[in-house]
mmCIF file of C-alpha atoms in Angstrom:
data_model
loop_
_atom_site.group_PDB
_atom_site.id
_atom_site.type_symbol
_atom_site.label_atom_id
_atom_site.label_comp_id
_atom_site.label_asym_id
_atom_site.label_seq_id
_atom_site.Cartn_x
_atom_site.Cartn_y
_atom_site.Cartn_z
ATOM 1 C CA MET A 1 26.224 -67.794 -22.644
ATOM 2 C CA THR A 2 24.716 -66.788 -25.949
ATOM 3 C CA THR A 3 21.403 -65.914 -24.302
ATOM 4 C CA TRP A 4 23.138 -63.755 -21.666
ATOM 5 C CA ARG A 5 25.068 -61.821 -24.328
ATOM 6 C CA TYR A 6 21.870 -61.270 -26.308
ATOM 7 C CA ARG A 7 20.095 -59.804 -23.290
ATOM 8 C CA LEU A 8 23.053 -57.525 -22.537
ATOM 9 C CA ASN A 9 23.145 -56.239 -26.094
ATOM 10 C CA LEU A 10 19.407 -55.644 -25.979
ATOM 11 C CA GLN A 11 19.702 -53.562 -22.787
ATOM 12 C CA MET A 12 22.544 -51.540 -24.289
ATOM 13 C CA SER A 13 20.787 -50.954 -27.575
ATOM 14 C CA PRO A 14 20.636 -47.370 -28.949
ATOM 15 C CA GLN A 15 16.855 -47.425 -28.862
ATOM 16 C CA ASN A 16 16.719 -47.936 -25.062
ATOM 17 C CA VAL A 17 19.466 -45.406 -24.345
ATOM 18 C CA SER A 18 17.752 -42.891 -26.583
ATOM 19 C CA LEU A 19 14.431 -43.344 -24.794
ATOM 20 C CA SER A 20 16.059 -42.823 -21.396
ATOM 21 C CA ASP A 21 17.884 -39.711 -22.594
ATOM 22 C CA SER A 22 14.683 -38.361 -24.106
ATOM 23 C CA LEU A 23 12.867 -38.669 -20.766
ATOM 24 C CA HIS A 24 15.651 -36.833 -18.953
ATOM 25 C CA ILE A 25 15.701 -34.076 -21.567
ATOM 26 C CA ALA A 26 11.912 -33.744 -21.388
ATOM 27 C CA VAL A 27 12.011 -33.377 -17.582
ATOM 28 C CA LEU A 28 14.825 -30.808 -17.704
ATOM 29 C CA ALA A 29 13.137 -28.865 -20.490
ATOM 30 C CA SER A 30 9.833 -28.802 -18.599
ATOM 31 C CA THR A 31 11.555 -27.601 -15.428
ATOM 32 C CA LEU A 32 13.400 -24.895 -17.346
ATOM 33 C CA CYS A 33 10.187 -23.743 -19.057
ATOM 34 C CA LEU A 34 8.375 -23.531 -15.720
ATOM 35 C CA LEU A 35 11.248 -21.528 -14.211
ATOM 36 C CA ILE A 36 11.303 -19.097 -17.145
ATOM 37 C CA TYR A 37 7.516 -18.767 -16.985
ATOM 38 C CA TRP A 38 7.666 -18.028 -13.246
ATOM 39 C CA LEU A 39 10.416 -15.419 -13.724
ATOM 40 C CA ILE A 40 8.502 -13.654 -16.498
ATOM 41 C CA ARG A 41 5.279 -13.763 -14.510
ATOM 42 C CA ASP A 42 7.011 -12.546 -11.332
ATOM 43 C CA ARG A 43 8.443 -9.499 -13.118
ATOM 44 C CA GLN A 44 5.154 -8.175 -14.474
ATOM 45 C CA ARG A 45 4.135 -4.920 -12.813
ATOM 46 C CA ILE A 46 1.105 -2.666 -12.574
ATOM 47 C CA ARG A 47 1.852 0.355 -14.758
ATOM 48 C CA ASN A 48 -0.408 3.120 -13.490
ATOM 49 C CA LEU A 49 -0.014 3.660 -9.743
ATOM 50 C CA SER A 50 -1.289 7.237 -9.498
ATOM 51 C CA GLY A 51 -4.659 7.583 -7.861
ATOM 52 C CA LYS A 52 -4.454 4.204 -6.113
ATOM 53 C CA HIS A 53 -5.033 4.473 -2.363
ATOM 54 C CA VAL A 54 -2.951 2.515 0.142
ATOM 55 C CA PHE A 55 -3.749 2.473 3.860
ATOM 56 C CA ILE A 56 -0.787 1.707 6.169
ATOM 57 C CA THR A 57 -0.987 1.172 9.930
ATOM 58 C CA GLY A 58 1.745 1.859 12.488
ATOM 59 C CA CYS A 59 3.306 4.837 10.715
ATOM 60 C CA ASP A 60 4.618 6.827 13.698
ATOM 61 C CA THR A 61 8.054 5.196 13.528
ATOM 62 C CA GLY A 62 9.808 2.092 12.268
ATOM 63 C CA LEU A 63 8.814 0.089 9.232
ATOM 64 C CA GLY A 64 5.372 1.649 8.854
ATOM 65 C CA ASN A 65 6.902 5.125 8.727
ATOM 66 C CA SER A 66 9.502 4.072 6.134
ATOM 67 C CA LEU A 67 6.883 2.362 3.991
ATOM 68 C CA ALA A 68 4.563 5.387 4.045
ATOM 69 C CA LYS A 69 7.369 7.657 2.802
ATOM 70 C CA TRP A 70 8.475 5.160 0.146
ATOM 71 C CA PHE A 71 5.038 4.570 -1.362
ATOM 72 C CA ASP A 72 4.296 8.275 -1.243
ATOM 73 C CA LYS A 73 7.347 8.815 -3.481
ATOM 74 C CA ARG A 74 6.187 6.036 -5.801
ATOM 75 C CA GLY A 75 2.955 7.923 -6.535
ATOM 76 C CA PHE A 76 0.435 6.089 -4.367
ATOM 77 C CA CYS A 77 -2.195 8.053 -2.463
ATOM 78 C CA VAL A 78 -1.007 7.043 1.002
ATOM 79 C CA ILE A 79 -3.263 7.128 4.048
ATOM 80 C CA ALA A 80 -0.995 6.681 7.067
ATOM 81 C CA ALA A 81 -2.429 5.638 10.416
ATOM 82 C CA CYS A 82 -0.499 7.008 13.396
ATOM 83 C CA ALA A 83 -1.023 6.369 17.094
ATOM 84 C CA THR A 84 -0.194 9.991 18.021
ATOM 85 C CA GLU A 85 -0.861 13.399 16.492
ATOM 86 C CA LYS A 86 2.851 14.216 16.800
ATOM 87 C CA GLY A 87 3.754 11.183 14.725
ATOM 88 C CA GLY A 88 1.264 12.196 12.040
ATOM 89 C CA GLN A 89 2.521 15.783 11.899
ATOM 90 C CA GLU A 90 6.162 14.718 11.599
ATOM 91 C CA LEU A 91 5.296 12.316 8.792
ATOM 92 C CA GLN A 92 3.306 14.933 6.866
ATOM 93 C CA SER A 93 6.112 17.462 7.202
ATOM 94 C CA CYS A 94 8.472 15.274 5.142
ATOM 95 C CA SER A 95 5.952 13.900 2.627
ATOM 96 C CA SER A 96 3.972 15.124 -0.350
ATOM 97 C CA PRO A 97 0.594 16.882 0.053
ATOM 98 C CA SER A 98 -1.203 13.764 -1.225
ATOM 99 C CA LEU A 99 -0.222 11.801 1.896
ATOM 100 C CA LYS A 100 -2.958 11.915 4.527
ATOM 101 C CA THR A 101 -2.746 10.858 8.165
ATOM 102 C CA VAL A 102 -5.350 9.601 10.602
ATOM 103 C CA ASN A 103 -5.119 8.725 14.283
ATOM 104 C CA LEU A 104 -5.632 5.048 15.034
ATOM 105 C CA ASN A 105 -5.638 2.978 18.199
ATOM 106 C CA LEU A 106 -6.016 -0.654 17.172
ATOM 107 C CA ALA A 107 -7.128 -1.634 20.668
ATOM 108 C CA ASP A 108 -10.150 0.710 20.451
ATOM 109 C CA SER A 109 -13.100 -0.210 18.203
ATOM 110 C CA ASN A 110 -14.331 3.397 18.126
ATOM 111 C CA SER A 111 -10.934 4.569 16.869
ATOM 112 C CA ILE A 112 -11.027 1.854 14.203
ATOM 113 C CA ASP A 113 -14.491 2.983 13.081
ATOM 114 C CA ARG A 114 -13.302 6.580 12.744
ATOM 115 C CA ALA A 115 -10.288 5.492 10.695
ATOM 116 C CA VAL A 116 -12.465 3.365 8.399
ATOM 117 C CA LEU A 117 -14.822 6.322 7.869
ATOM 118 C CA PHE A 118 -11.831 8.531 7.026
ATOM 119 C CA VAL A 119 -10.518 6.008 4.483
ATOM 120 C CA THR A 120 -13.987 5.678 2.935
ATOM 121 C CA LYS A 121 -14.198 9.440 2.414
ATOM 122 C CA GLU A 122 -10.659 9.708 1.040
ATOM 123 C CA THR A 123 -11.141 6.934 -1.505
ATOM 124 C CA ALA A 124 -14.337 8.638 -2.739
ATOM 125 C CA GLY A 125 -15.986 5.566 -4.204
ATOM 126 C CA LYS A 126 -12.829 4.220 -5.885
ATOM 127 C CA GLY A 127 -12.216 1.542 -3.310
ATOM 128 C CA LEU A 128 -8.997 0.750 -1.449
ATOM 129 C CA PHE A 129 -6.166 -0.704 -3.515
ATOM 130 C CA GLY A 130 -3.874 -1.704 -0.639
ATOM 131 C CA LEU A 131 -4.040 -2.408 3.085
ATOM 132 C CA VAL A 132 -0.656 -2.745 4.785
ATOM 133 C CA SER A 133 -0.897 -3.900 8.398
ATOM 134 C CA ASP A 134 2.049 -3.355 10.706
ATOM 135 C CA ALA A 135 1.598 -3.403 14.475
ATOM 136 C CA GLU A 136 4.689 -4.397 16.431
ATOM 137 C CA GLY A 137 4.110 -2.579 19.700
ATOM 138 C CA THR A 138 6.139 -3.131 22.870
ATOM 139 C CA ALA A 139 5.078 -6.579 23.967
ATOM 140 C CA PRO A 140 6.210 -7.893 27.352
ATOM 141 C CA ILE A 141 8.355 -10.945 26.538
ATOM 142 C CA ALA A 142 9.072 -12.994 29.648
ATOM 143 C CA PRO A 143 8.562 -16.442 31.196
ATOM 144 C CA THR A 144 4.882 -17.358 31.106
ATOM 145 C CA ASP A 145 4.363 -17.547 34.869
ATOM 146 C CA TRP A 146 5.596 -13.976 35.226
ATOM 147 C CA LEU A 147 2.643 -12.735 33.174
ATOM 148 C CA SER A 148 -0.998 -11.967 33.852
ATOM 149 C CA ILE A 149 -3.928 -12.162 31.459
ATOM 150 C CA GLU A 150 -3.731 -8.371 31.113
ATOM 151 C CA ASP A 151 -0.235 -8.717 29.658
ATOM 152 C CA PHE A 152 -1.655 -10.994 26.961
ATOM 153 C CA HIS A 153 -4.531 -8.592 26.273
ATOM 154 C CA SER A 154 -2.104 -5.673 25.881
ATOM 155 C CA VAL A 155 -0.583 -7.447 22.873
ATOM 156 C CA LEU A 156 -3.435 -9.441 21.364
ATOM 157 C CA ASP A 157 -6.028 -6.644 21.488
ATOM 158 C CA ALA A 158 -3.958 -4.497 19.117
ATOM 159 C CA SER A 159 -1.523 -6.750 17.259
ATOM 160 C CA LEU A 160 -4.055 -9.478 16.465
ATOM 161 C CA LEU A 161 -7.696 -8.639 17.176
ATOM 162 C CA GLY A 162 -7.303 -4.979 16.204
ATOM 163 C CA LEU A 163 -5.684 -5.833 12.879
ATOM 164 C CA ILE A 164 -8.360 -8.420 12.169
ATOM 165 C CA GLU A 165 -11.127 -5.944 13.008
ATOM 166 C CA ILE A 166 -9.854 -3.175 10.753
ATOM 167 C CA THR A 167 -9.241 -5.665 7.929
ATOM 168 C CA LEU A 168 -12.810 -6.941 8.168
ATOM 169 C CA LYS A 169 -14.220 -3.420 8.103
ATOM 170 C CA LEU A 170 -12.111 -2.436 5.072
ATOM 171 C CA LEU A 171 -12.895 -5.570 3.054
ATOM 172 C CA PRO A 172 -15.807 -3.937 1.142
ATOM 173 C CA LEU A 173 -13.454 -1.201 -0.097
ATOM 174 C CA LEU A 174 -10.762 -3.748 -0.981
ATOM 175 C CA LYS A 175 -13.224 -5.914 -2.906
ATOM 176 C CA LYS A 176 -14.484 -2.878 -4.796
ATOM 177 C CA ALA A 177 -10.981 -2.020 -6.027
ATOM 178 C CA GLU A 178 -9.902 -5.675 -6.340
ATOM 179 C CA GLY A 179 -7.021 -4.638 -4.135
ATOM 180 C CA ARG A 180 -4.589 -6.460 -1.946
ATOM 181 C CA VAL A 181 -3.777 -7.020 1.717
ATOM 182 C CA VAL A 182 -0.166 -7.201 2.882
ATOM 183 C CA ASN A 183 0.494 -8.212 6.488
ATOM 184 C CA LEU A 184 3.909 -7.497 7.984
ATOM 185 C CA ILE A 185 4.797 -10.266 10.427
ATOM 186 C CA HIS A 186 7.978 -10.586 12.438
ATOM 187 C CA ALA A 187 9.509 -14.001 11.687
ATOM 188 C CA LYS A 188 10.709 -14.171 15.292
ATOM 189 C CA GLY A 189 7.101 -14.682 16.305
ATOM 190 C CA LEU A 190 7.007 -17.958 14.364
ATOM 191 C CA THR A 191 9.325 -19.517 16.948
ATOM 192 C CA ALA A 192 7.915 -19.438 20.478
ATOM 193 C CA PHE A 193 11.101 -18.851 22.465
ATOM 194 C CA ALA A 194 9.509 -16.896 25.341
ATOM 195 C CA GLY A 195 6.125 -16.472 26.974
ATOM 196 C CA GLY A 196 3.627 -13.745 26.233
ATOM 197 C CA GLY A 197 1.228 -12.740 23.491
ATOM 198 C CA TYR A 198 3.871 -11.836 20.906
ATOM 199 C CA SER A 199 4.191 -15.220 19.226
ATOM 200 C CA LEU A 200 0.456 -15.805 19.648
ATOM 201 C CA SER A 201 -0.315 -12.639 17.697
ATOM 202 C CA LYS A 202 2.102 -13.538 14.881
ATOM 203 C CA TRP A 203 0.856 -17.108 14.546
ATOM 204 C CA GLY A 204 -2.688 -15.788 14.627
ATOM 205 C CA MET A 205 -2.008 -13.305 11.818
ATOM 206 C CA GLU A 206 -0.400 -16.082 9.758
ATOM 207 C CA ALA A 207 -3.555 -18.205 10.078
ATOM 208 C CA PHE A 208 -5.875 -15.264 9.440
ATOM 209 C CA SER A 209 -3.900 -14.219 6.358
ATOM 210 C CA ASP A 210 -3.946 -17.718 4.876
ATOM 211 C CA THR A 211 -7.696 -18.071 5.373
ATOM 212 C CA LEU A 212 -8.348 -14.603 3.984
ATOM 213 C CA ARG A 213 -6.162 -15.283 0.934
ATOM 214 C CA ILE A 214 -8.079 -18.438 0.013
ATOM 215 C CA GLU A 215 -11.479 -16.821 0.447
ATOM 216 C CA MET A 216 -10.779 -13.418 -1.132
ATOM 217 C CA GLN A 217 -9.208 -14.755 -4.333
ATOM 218 C CA HIS A 218 -12.772 -15.300 -5.624
ATOM 219 C CA PHE A 219 -13.251 -11.502 -5.465
ATOM 220 C CA GLY A 220 -9.900 -10.550 -7.011
ATOM 221 C CA VAL A 221 -8.372 -9.524 -3.675
ATOM 222 C CA LYS A 222 -4.808 -10.771 -3.176
ATOM 223 C CA VAL A 223 -3.311 -11.408 0.268
ATOM 224 C CA SER A 224 0.428 -11.619 0.985
ATOM 225 C CA ILE A 225 2.587 -12.049 4.077
ATOM 226 C CA VAL A 226 5.965 -10.323 4.474
ATOM 227 C CA GLU A 227 7.978 -12.079 7.173
ATOM 228 C CA HIS A 228 10.788 -9.775 8.268
ATOM 229 C CA GLY A 229 13.645 -9.969 10.719
ATOM 230 C CA PHE A 230 14.939 -7.738 13.507
ATOM 231 C CA PHE A 231 15.300 -3.988 13.013
ATOM 232 C CA LYS A 232 16.721 -1.401 15.380
ATOM 233 C CA ALA A 233 13.743 0.871 14.878
ATOM 234 C CA ALA A 234 11.370 -1.812 16.157
ATOM 235 C CA ALA A 235 13.433 -3.341 18.976
ATOM 236 C CA ASP A 236 14.382 -1.242 21.990
ATOM 237 C CA SER A 237 16.432 -3.077 24.615
ATOM 238 C CA ASP A 238 15.600 -0.419 27.236
ATOM 239 C CA VAL A 239 11.869 -1.038 26.734
ATOM 240 C CA ILE A 240 12.429 -4.785 26.999
ATOM 241 C CA LYS A 241 14.402 -4.317 30.223
ATOM 242 C CA GLY A 242 11.734 -1.983 31.633
ATOM 243 C CA ASN A 243 9.022 -4.572 31.037
ATOM 244 C CA LEU A 244 11.111 -7.316 32.642
ATOM 245 C CA VAL A 245 11.876 -5.195 35.716
ATOM 246 C CA ARG A 246 8.188 -4.336 36.110
ATOM 247 C CA LEU A 247 7.169 -7.977 35.870
ATOM 248 C CA TRP A 248 9.937 -9.165 38.215
ATOM 249 C CA ASN A 249 9.001 -6.651 40.893
ATOM 250 C CA GLY A 250 5.388 -7.804 40.729
ATOM 251 C CA LEU A 251 6.097 -11.512 41.225
ATOM 252 C CA THR A 252 5.218 -13.395 44.382
ATOM 253 C CA PRO A 253 8.173 -14.418 46.613
ATOM 254 C CA GLU A 254 7.564 -18.068 45.703
ATOM 255 C CA ILE A 255 7.976 -17.478 41.950
ATOM 256 C CA ARG A 256 10.950 -15.154 42.426
ATOM 257 C CA ASN A 257 12.761 -17.707 44.575
ATOM 258 C CA SER A 258 12.107 -20.472 42.048
ATOM 259 C CA TYR A 259 13.935 -18.458 39.373
ATOM 260 C CA GLY A 260 16.531 -16.648 41.466
ATOM 261 C CA GLU A 261 18.183 -13.247 41.133
ATOM 262 C CA LYS A 262 20.945 -14.631 38.924
ATOM 263 C CA TYR A 263 18.386 -15.886 36.414
ATOM 264 C CA PHE A 264 16.802 -12.436 36.237
ATOM 265 C CA VAL A 265 20.149 -10.748 35.536
ATOM 266 C CA GLU A 266 21.213 -13.326 32.944
ATOM 267 C CA TYR A 267 17.809 -13.261 31.233
ATOM 268 C CA ILE A 268 18.061 -9.496 30.688
ATOM 269 C CA LYS A 269 21.589 -9.967 29.299
ATOM 270 C CA ALA A 270 20.336 -12.634 26.888
ATOM 271 C CA GLN A 271 17.546 -10.381 25.597
ATOM 272 C CA ARG A 272 19.945 -7.449 25.187
ATOM 273 C CA SER A 273 22.394 -9.685 23.335
ATOM 274 C CA LEU A 274 19.700 -10.833 20.920
ATOM 275 C CA VAL A 275 18.744 -7.244 20.125
ATOM 276 C CA LYS A 276 22.386 -6.144 19.749
ATOM 277 C CA ARG A 277 23.526 -9.051 17.566
ATOM 278 C CA LEU A 278 20.522 -9.475 15.298
ATOM 279 C CA CYS A 279 19.013 -6.029 14.811
ATOM 280 C CA ASP A 280 19.739 -4.262 11.534
ATOM 281 C CA SER A 281 19.135 -0.643 10.579
ATOM 282 C CA ASP A 282 18.647 -1.410 6.867
ATOM 283 C CA THR A 283 14.973 -1.855 5.985
ATOM 284 C CA SER A 284 15.528 -2.016 2.219
ATOM 285 C CA ASN A 285 14.797 -5.767 2.068
ATOM 286 C CA VAL A 286 11.353 -5.224 3.572
ATOM 287 C CA ILE A 287 10.641 -2.281 1.274
ATOM 288 C CA LYS A 288 11.575 -4.360 -1.790
ATOM 289 C CA CYS A 289 9.220 -7.136 -0.704
ATOM 290 C CA MET A 290 6.436 -4.663 0.033
ATOM 291 C CA GLU A 291 6.922 -2.945 -3.312
ATOM 292 C CA HIS A 292 6.634 -6.259 -5.125
ATOM 293 C CA ALA A 293 3.550 -7.257 -3.121
ATOM 294 C CA LEU A 294 1.757 -4.008 -4.034
ATOM 295 C CA THR A 295 2.977 -3.378 -7.575
ATOM 296 C CA SER A 296 3.290 -6.887 -9.011
ATOM 297 C CA LYS A 297 0.446 -8.250 -11.118
ATOM 298 C CA TYR A 298 0.980 -11.593 -9.428
ATOM 299 C CA PRO A 299 2.191 -11.010 -5.854
ATOM 300 C CA ARG A 300 3.675 -13.918 -3.962
ATOM 301 C CA THR A 301 1.927 -15.560 -1.038
ATOM 302 C CA ARG A 302 4.929 -15.132 1.273
ATOM 303 C CA TYR A 303 8.077 -13.040 1.310
ATOM 304 C CA GLY A 304 11.142 -13.502 3.505
ATOM 305 C CA ALA A 305 12.974 -10.229 4.163
ATOM 306 C CA GLY A 306 16.421 -10.624 5.697
ATOM 307 C CA TRP A 307 18.623 -13.602 6.590
ATOM 308 C CA ASP A 308 17.308 -13.772 10.158
ATOM 309 C CA ALA A 309 13.738 -13.941 8.846
ATOM 310 C CA LYS A 310 14.690 -17.024 6.850
ATOM 311 C CA PHE A 311 16.516 -18.444 9.870
ATOM 312 C CA PHE A 312 13.604 -18.049 12.284
ATOM 313 C CA GLY A 313 10.841 -18.523 9.719
ATOM 314 C CA LEU A 314 12.251 -21.536 7.900
ATOM 315 C CA LEU A 315 15.068 -23.217 9.793
ATOM 316 C CA LEU A 316 13.926 -22.932 13.398
ATOM 317 C CA SER A 317 10.180 -23.208 12.808
ATOM 318 C CA TYR A 318 10.578 -26.362 10.694
ATOM 319 C CA ALA A 319 13.528 -27.906 12.536
ATOM 320 C CA PRO A 320 12.954 -30.833 14.923
ATOM 321 C CA SER A 321 11.881 -29.596 18.337
ATOM 322 C CA CYS A 322 14.937 -31.124 19.995
ATOM 323 C CA LEU A 323 17.249 -28.910 17.891
ATOM 324 C CA SER A 324 15.357 -25.656 18.399
ATOM 325 C CA ASP A 325 14.967 -26.429 22.122
ATOM 326 C CA MET A 326 18.724 -27.046 22.380
ATOM 327 C CA LEU A 327 19.490 -23.687 20.794
ATOM 328 C CA LEU A 328 17.145 -21.861 23.155
ATOM 329 C CA ARG A 329 18.693 -23.641 26.159
ATOM 330 C CA ILE A 330 22.083 -22.390 25.001
ATOM 331 C CA ILE A 331 20.879 -18.794 24.657
ATOM 332 C CA PHE A 332 18.734 -18.423 27.778
ATOM 333 C CA PRO A 333 19.552 -19.245 31.420
ATOM 334 C CA ALA A 334 17.876 -21.879 33.578
ATOM 335 C CA PRO A 335 15.871 -21.148 36.747
ATOM 336 C CA ALA A 336 17.511 -21.786 40.118
ATOM 337 C CA ALA A 337 14.931 -24.456 40.947
ATOM 338 C CA GLY A 338 15.062 -26.009 37.466
ATOM 339 C CA ARG A 339 16.570 -29.383 36.540
ATOM 340 C CA ARG A 340 19.468 -27.906 34.585
ATOM 341 C CA SER A 341 22.471 -27.455 36.834
ATOM 342 C CA VAL A 342 23.983 -24.496 34.957
ATOM 343 C CA PRO A 343 21.785 -21.439 35.671
ATOM 344 C CA GLY A 344 23.617 -18.929 33.471
ATOM 345 C CA VAL A 345 23.893 -18.323 29.741
ATOM 346 C CA VAL A 346 26.196 -20.988 28.293
ATOM 347 C CA ILE A 347 27.047 -19.071 25.104
ATOM 348 C CA ASN A 348 26.717 -15.310 25.043
ATOM 349 C CA ILE A 349 25.621 -14.560 21.485
#
C-alpha cells in the first residue's frame, strides 16, 4: 500500500505536471507564431504596379473581360487577348489607353505566334510580369458514347494544348521579369460527372501548372491556380442544349434506343437545373484571388473562389467514389437500357 501511494504521489508531482503543461504551451505558442507569420507574409504586397505588363487570354466576355478591366484600373499595362475584333473594340472602348488588345485563337499555332510577337514588342525588353490564362469555351458535355474524337479535339486543342503552347512561348519573357503565371480553372472540371474533353482539359491544366510551378521557382517565376465556381457569364444553358441536340441527332439508332427519348429530355433538364441553381453573377471572389496572385509578394499555390468551387474542388474530388457516384446518380437520369430501374431525375436540384 505504501509503495502504491508513493508512485501515485510521484505521478502527481508538480514537476511532472509542469513539464506536461510546458509542452502544451510550447506547441500552442509555436502554432500561433506560425499562423501570425503566415498572415503577415500573406499580406505583403508589391508596391509599384505601374509599367508591369500582364497578358490575359479570353477577354471577349466573362471572367477574362472583367479581369482585364480590373487590372487596367489598378495600373497594370494590360494586354488583352480576344477571339474577335468586335470583342477587342468593345473592351478598348471602356478601358484606359494603356490597355492593348490582340486577336488570339488558341487552337491555331500561327495565331499564337502572332500574339507572342505582339506581347514581345509591347513589353519592349522589360519582360512579362503576368500571364493569366482563361479559356472556358463552349465544350460539348454529354455521355461519352455520344461523342466523337473531333468533339474532344474542339476542347483540348484550345483549353489545354493551346494554353500550354502559349505559356511555353512566353516563358522567356516571364523569366526575364521574374513574373508569375496564374491559371484560371473551373473547379467543376475536377469532378468528372459527364463525358467530353472538359474535365480532361482542367485536370491537364492542374498537372501542367504544378509541374511548371516546381520547375520555374528556380528562375523566380511563380505559378498559381485559381479554382473558381459557376458564373452566369461563362455558362449558357441554351448553348449546352444546342450541343446536346446536335449530338443526339447524330447518334446511331442503336445508341439512341439504348438511352431512350425520356433520358434525353431529363438529361437536358438536369443540365439546365445545374446552371440555374449554381451559377452566380458575382465575380468579385475570383477578382480578389487574382489580385492577390498578381500583387502579393508571396502568392499562394491554389485559390478557391466561391463556395461551389470548394464543394467541387475539395469535397467531391476527395470524397469516396461511392459518395460522389451516389450524388451524380441522384442528379442525372439513367439510360432506358441501364440497370437502374428509375430512368428519370430522382431529385430535381
